[in-house]
Short mmCIF file of C-alpha atoms in Angstrom, two decimals:
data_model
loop_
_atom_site.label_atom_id
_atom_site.label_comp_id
_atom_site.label_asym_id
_atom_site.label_seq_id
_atom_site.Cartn_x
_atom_site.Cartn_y
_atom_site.Cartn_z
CA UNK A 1 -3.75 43.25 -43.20
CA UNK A 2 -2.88 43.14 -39.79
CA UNK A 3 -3.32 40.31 -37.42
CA UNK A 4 -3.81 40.67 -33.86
CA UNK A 5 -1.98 39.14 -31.36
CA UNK A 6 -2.77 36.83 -28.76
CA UNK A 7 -3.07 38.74 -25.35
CA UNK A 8 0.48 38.02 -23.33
CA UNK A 9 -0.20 35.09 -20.37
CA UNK A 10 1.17 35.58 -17.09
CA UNK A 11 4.45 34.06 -16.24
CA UNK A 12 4.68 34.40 -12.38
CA UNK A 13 2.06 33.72 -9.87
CA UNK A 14 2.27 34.31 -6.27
CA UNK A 15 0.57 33.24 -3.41
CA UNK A 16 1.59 35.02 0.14
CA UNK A 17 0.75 32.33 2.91
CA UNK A 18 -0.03 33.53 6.58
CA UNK A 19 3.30 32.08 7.99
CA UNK A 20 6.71 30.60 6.96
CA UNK A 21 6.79 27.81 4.46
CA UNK A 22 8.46 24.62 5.46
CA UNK A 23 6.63 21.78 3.54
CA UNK A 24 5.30 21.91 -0.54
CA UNK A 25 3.88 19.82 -2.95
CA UNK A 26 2.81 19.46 -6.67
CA UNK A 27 -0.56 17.75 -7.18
CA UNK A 28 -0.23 15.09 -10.39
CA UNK A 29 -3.71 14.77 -10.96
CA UNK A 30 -4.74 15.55 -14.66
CA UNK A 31 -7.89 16.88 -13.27
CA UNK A 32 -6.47 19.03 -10.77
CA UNK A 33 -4.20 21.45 -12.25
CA UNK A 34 -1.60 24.08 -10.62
CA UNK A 35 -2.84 22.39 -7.15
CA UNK A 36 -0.19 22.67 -4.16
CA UNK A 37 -0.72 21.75 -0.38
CA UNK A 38 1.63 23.96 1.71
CA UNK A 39 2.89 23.16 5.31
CA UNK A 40 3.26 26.03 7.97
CA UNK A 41 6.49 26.06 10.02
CA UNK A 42 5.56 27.92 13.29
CA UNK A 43 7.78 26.99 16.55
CA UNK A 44 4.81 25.34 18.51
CA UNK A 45 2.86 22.55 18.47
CA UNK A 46 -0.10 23.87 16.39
CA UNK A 47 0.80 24.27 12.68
CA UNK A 48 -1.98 23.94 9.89
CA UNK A 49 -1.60 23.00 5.91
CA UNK A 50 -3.53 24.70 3.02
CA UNK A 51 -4.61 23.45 0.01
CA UNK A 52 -3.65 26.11 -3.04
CA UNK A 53 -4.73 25.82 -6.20
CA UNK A 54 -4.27 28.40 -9.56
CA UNK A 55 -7.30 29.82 -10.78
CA UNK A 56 -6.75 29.92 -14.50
CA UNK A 57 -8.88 32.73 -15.48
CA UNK A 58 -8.22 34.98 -12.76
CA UNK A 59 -4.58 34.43 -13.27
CA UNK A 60 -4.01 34.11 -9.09
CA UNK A 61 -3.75 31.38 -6.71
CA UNK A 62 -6.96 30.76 -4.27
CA UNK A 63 -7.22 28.99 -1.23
CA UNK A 64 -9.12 25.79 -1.28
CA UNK A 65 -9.09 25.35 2.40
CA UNK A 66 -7.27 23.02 4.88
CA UNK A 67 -6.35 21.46 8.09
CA UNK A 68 -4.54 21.49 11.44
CA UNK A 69 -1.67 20.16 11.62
CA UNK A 70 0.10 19.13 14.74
CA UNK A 71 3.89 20.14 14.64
CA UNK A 72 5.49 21.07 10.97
CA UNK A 73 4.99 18.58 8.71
CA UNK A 74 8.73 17.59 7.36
CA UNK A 75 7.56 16.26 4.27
CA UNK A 76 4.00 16.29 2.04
CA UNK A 77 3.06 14.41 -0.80
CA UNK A 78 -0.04 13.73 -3.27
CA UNK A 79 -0.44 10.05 -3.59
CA UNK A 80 1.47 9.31 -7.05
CA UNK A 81 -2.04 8.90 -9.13
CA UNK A 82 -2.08 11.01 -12.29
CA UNK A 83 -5.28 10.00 -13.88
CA UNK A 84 -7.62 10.01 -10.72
CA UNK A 85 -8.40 6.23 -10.27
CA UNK A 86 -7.90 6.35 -6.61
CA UNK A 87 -8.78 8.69 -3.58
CA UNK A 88 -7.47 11.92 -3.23
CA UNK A 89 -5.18 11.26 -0.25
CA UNK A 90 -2.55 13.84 0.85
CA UNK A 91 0.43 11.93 3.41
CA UNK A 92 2.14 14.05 6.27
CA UNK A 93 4.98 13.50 8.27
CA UNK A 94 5.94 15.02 11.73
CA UNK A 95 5.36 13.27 14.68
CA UNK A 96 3.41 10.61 12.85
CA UNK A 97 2.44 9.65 9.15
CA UNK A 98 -1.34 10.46 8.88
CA UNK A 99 -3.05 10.22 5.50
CA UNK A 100 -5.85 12.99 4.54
CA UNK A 101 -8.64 12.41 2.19
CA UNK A 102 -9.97 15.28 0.42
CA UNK A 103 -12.97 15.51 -1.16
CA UNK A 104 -13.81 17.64 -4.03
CA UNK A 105 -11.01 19.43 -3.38
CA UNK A 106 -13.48 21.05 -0.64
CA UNK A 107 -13.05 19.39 2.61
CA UNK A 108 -10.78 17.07 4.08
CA UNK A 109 -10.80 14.47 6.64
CA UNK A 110 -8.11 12.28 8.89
CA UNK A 111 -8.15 8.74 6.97
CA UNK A 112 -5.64 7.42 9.61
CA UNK A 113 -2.53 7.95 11.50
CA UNK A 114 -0.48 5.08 11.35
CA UNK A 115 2.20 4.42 14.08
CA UNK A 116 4.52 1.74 14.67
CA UNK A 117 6.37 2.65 17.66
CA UNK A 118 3.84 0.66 20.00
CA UNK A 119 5.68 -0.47 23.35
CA UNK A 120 5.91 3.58 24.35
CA UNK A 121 4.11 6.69 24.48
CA UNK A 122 6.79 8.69 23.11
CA UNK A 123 7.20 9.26 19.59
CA UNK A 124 10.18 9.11 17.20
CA UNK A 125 9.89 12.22 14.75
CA UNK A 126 9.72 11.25 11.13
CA UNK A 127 12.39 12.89 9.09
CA UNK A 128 11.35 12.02 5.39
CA UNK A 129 9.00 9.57 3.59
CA UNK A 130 7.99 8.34 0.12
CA UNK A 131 5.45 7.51 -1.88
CA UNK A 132 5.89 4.07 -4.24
CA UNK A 133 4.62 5.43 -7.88
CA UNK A 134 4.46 2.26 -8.81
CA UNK A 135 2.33 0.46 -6.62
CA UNK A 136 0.73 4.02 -4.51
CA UNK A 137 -0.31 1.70 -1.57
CA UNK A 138 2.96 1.32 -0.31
CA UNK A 139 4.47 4.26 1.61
CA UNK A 140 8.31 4.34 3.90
CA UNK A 141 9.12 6.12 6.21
CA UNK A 142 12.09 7.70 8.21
CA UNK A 143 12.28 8.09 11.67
CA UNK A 144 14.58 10.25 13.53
CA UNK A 145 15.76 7.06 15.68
CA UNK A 146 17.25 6.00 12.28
CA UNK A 147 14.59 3.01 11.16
CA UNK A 148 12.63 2.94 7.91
CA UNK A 149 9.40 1.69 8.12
CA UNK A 150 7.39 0.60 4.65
CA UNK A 151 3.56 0.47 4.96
CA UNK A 152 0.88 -0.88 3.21
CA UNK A 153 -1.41 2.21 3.32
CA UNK A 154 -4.55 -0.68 1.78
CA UNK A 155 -4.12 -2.48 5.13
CA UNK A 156 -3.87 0.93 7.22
CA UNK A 157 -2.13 0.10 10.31
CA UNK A 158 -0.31 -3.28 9.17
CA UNK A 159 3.23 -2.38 8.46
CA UNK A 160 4.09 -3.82 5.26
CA UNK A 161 7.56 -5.53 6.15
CA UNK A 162 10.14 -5.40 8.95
CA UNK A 163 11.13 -2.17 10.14
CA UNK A 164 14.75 -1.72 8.71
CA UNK A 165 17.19 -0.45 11.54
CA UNK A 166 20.13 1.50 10.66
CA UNK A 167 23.52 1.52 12.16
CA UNK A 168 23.69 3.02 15.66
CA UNK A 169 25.75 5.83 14.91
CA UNK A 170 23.27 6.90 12.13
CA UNK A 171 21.47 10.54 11.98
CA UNK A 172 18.91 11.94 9.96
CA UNK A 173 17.40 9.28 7.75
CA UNK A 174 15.86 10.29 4.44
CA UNK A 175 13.80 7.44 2.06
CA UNK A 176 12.98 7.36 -1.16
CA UNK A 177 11.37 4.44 -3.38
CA UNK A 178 12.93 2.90 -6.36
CA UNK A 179 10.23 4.11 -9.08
CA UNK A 180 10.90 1.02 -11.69
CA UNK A 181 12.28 -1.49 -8.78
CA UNK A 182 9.97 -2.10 -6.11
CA UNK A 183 12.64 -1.46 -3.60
CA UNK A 184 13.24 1.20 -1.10
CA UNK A 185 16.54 3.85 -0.45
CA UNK A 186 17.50 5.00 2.49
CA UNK A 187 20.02 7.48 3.43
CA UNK A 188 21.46 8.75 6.39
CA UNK A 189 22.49 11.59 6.62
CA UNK A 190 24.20 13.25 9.87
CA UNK A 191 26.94 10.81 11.24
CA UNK A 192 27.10 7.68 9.29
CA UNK A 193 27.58 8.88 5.69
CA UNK A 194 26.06 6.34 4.47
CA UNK A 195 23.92 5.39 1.33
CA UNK A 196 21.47 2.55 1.91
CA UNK A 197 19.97 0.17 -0.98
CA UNK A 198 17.37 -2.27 0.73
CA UNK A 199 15.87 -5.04 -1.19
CA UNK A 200 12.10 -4.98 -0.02
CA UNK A 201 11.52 -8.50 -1.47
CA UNK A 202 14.67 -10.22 0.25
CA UNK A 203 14.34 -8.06 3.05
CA UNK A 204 18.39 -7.36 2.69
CA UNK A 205 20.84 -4.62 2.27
CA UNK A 206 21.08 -4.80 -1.73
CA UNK A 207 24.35 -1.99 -1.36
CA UNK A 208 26.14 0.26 0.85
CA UNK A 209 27.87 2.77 0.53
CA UNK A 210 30.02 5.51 2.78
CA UNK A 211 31.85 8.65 2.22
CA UNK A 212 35.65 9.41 3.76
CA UNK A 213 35.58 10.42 7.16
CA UNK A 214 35.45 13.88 8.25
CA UNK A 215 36.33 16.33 7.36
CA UNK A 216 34.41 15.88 4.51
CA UNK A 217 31.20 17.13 4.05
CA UNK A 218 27.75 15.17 5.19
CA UNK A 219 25.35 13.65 2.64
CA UNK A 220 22.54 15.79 1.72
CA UNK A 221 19.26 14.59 0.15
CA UNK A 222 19.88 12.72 -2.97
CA UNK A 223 17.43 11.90 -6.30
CA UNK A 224 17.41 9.43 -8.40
CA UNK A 225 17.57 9.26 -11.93
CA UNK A 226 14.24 7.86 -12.89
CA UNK A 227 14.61 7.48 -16.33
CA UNK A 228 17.38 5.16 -15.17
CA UNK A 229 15.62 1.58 -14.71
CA UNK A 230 18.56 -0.53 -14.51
#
């Protein structure tokens, strides 16, 4: 007796987007599977995202639809909610942080654009942000005149917290959120060589620490170890 096997499952899937791919994420939401929002990176100041998502029986990846986006976004994220108890909100950087809600995975709409650069009307680019997976309503950001800024996205446009300024001589800034600790990383990353540790509860530096100077290399972005809660 011979027993039939099951029929062989695709491995790869591709999707080819209409321009050059700067930005990515990974939806985490258990009822959205294989669901990515992609950034464009085109030299001018209209850019869009789209919202991909892997059809499971056609075996390809379909566009769900999207936005306009001014500038490239530098970063995108899905807010950190696995199991759906919150909106579907999608957080861009670029010239601003602006938080998208999407609904049904059909259309989506600017919740808010949150700035905190209020005495001009210039803006600071944001390098890098993160999303808190512990507590999803706070979000920091990175600005390219080296501050980190942590927001409570529940109050909208109340920063949560002082703005945390960085050594003058400090470049690129990129942030990242302790995922067991509710405190907040920064790095920079052009000039200072420096690693960052902020305490968000004492509002101090918890560490710091610097490379060598040059000629050794520059920092590039870290991660963290998250099974490491110490």
């Amino acid at each position: 007796m011979t027993t039939e096997s099951a029929p062989k499952r695709k491995e790869i899937y591709t999707y080819q987007a209409p321009w050059l791919i700067y930005g990515m994420n990974w939806s985490v939401r258990a009822d959205q599977r294989f669901r990515l929002a992609i950034g464009s990176f085109e030299e001018e100041y209209s850019n869009s995202v789209r919202i991909i998502q892997l059809d499971e029986e056609a075996h390809q990846f379909v566009d769900n639809g999207g936005f306009e986006h001014p500038y490239p976004t530098t970063k995108i994220m899905w807010i950190p909610d696995a199991t759906g108890a919150r909106r579907d909100l999608l957080a861009t950087t670029g010239d601003y942080l602006r938080l998208w809600n999407v609904n049904d995975n059909k259309s989506v709409r600017l919740e808010c654009l949150l700035n905190n650069n209020k005495n001009t009307e210039f803006c600071a680019p944001l390098t890098s942000f993160d999303w808190n997976e512990q507590d999803p309503n706070i979000i920091g950001t990175c600005s390219i005149d080296t501050t980190c800024t942590i927001w409570d996205i529940s109050k909208m446009q109340v920063p949560h917290g002082d703005v945390l300024p960085q050594p003058p001589t400090a470049g690129r800034v990129q942030e990242g959120c302790r995922k067991g600790a509710r405190r907040v990383q920064g790095e920079s990353q052009v000039t200072k060589r420096a690693l960052v540790l902020w305490g968000r509860r004492t509002n101090t530096v918890q560490a710091c620490v610097c490379d060598p100077p040059p000629p050794h290399s520059l920092l590039l972005p870290s991660g963290e170890n998250a099974a490491d809660r110490a």
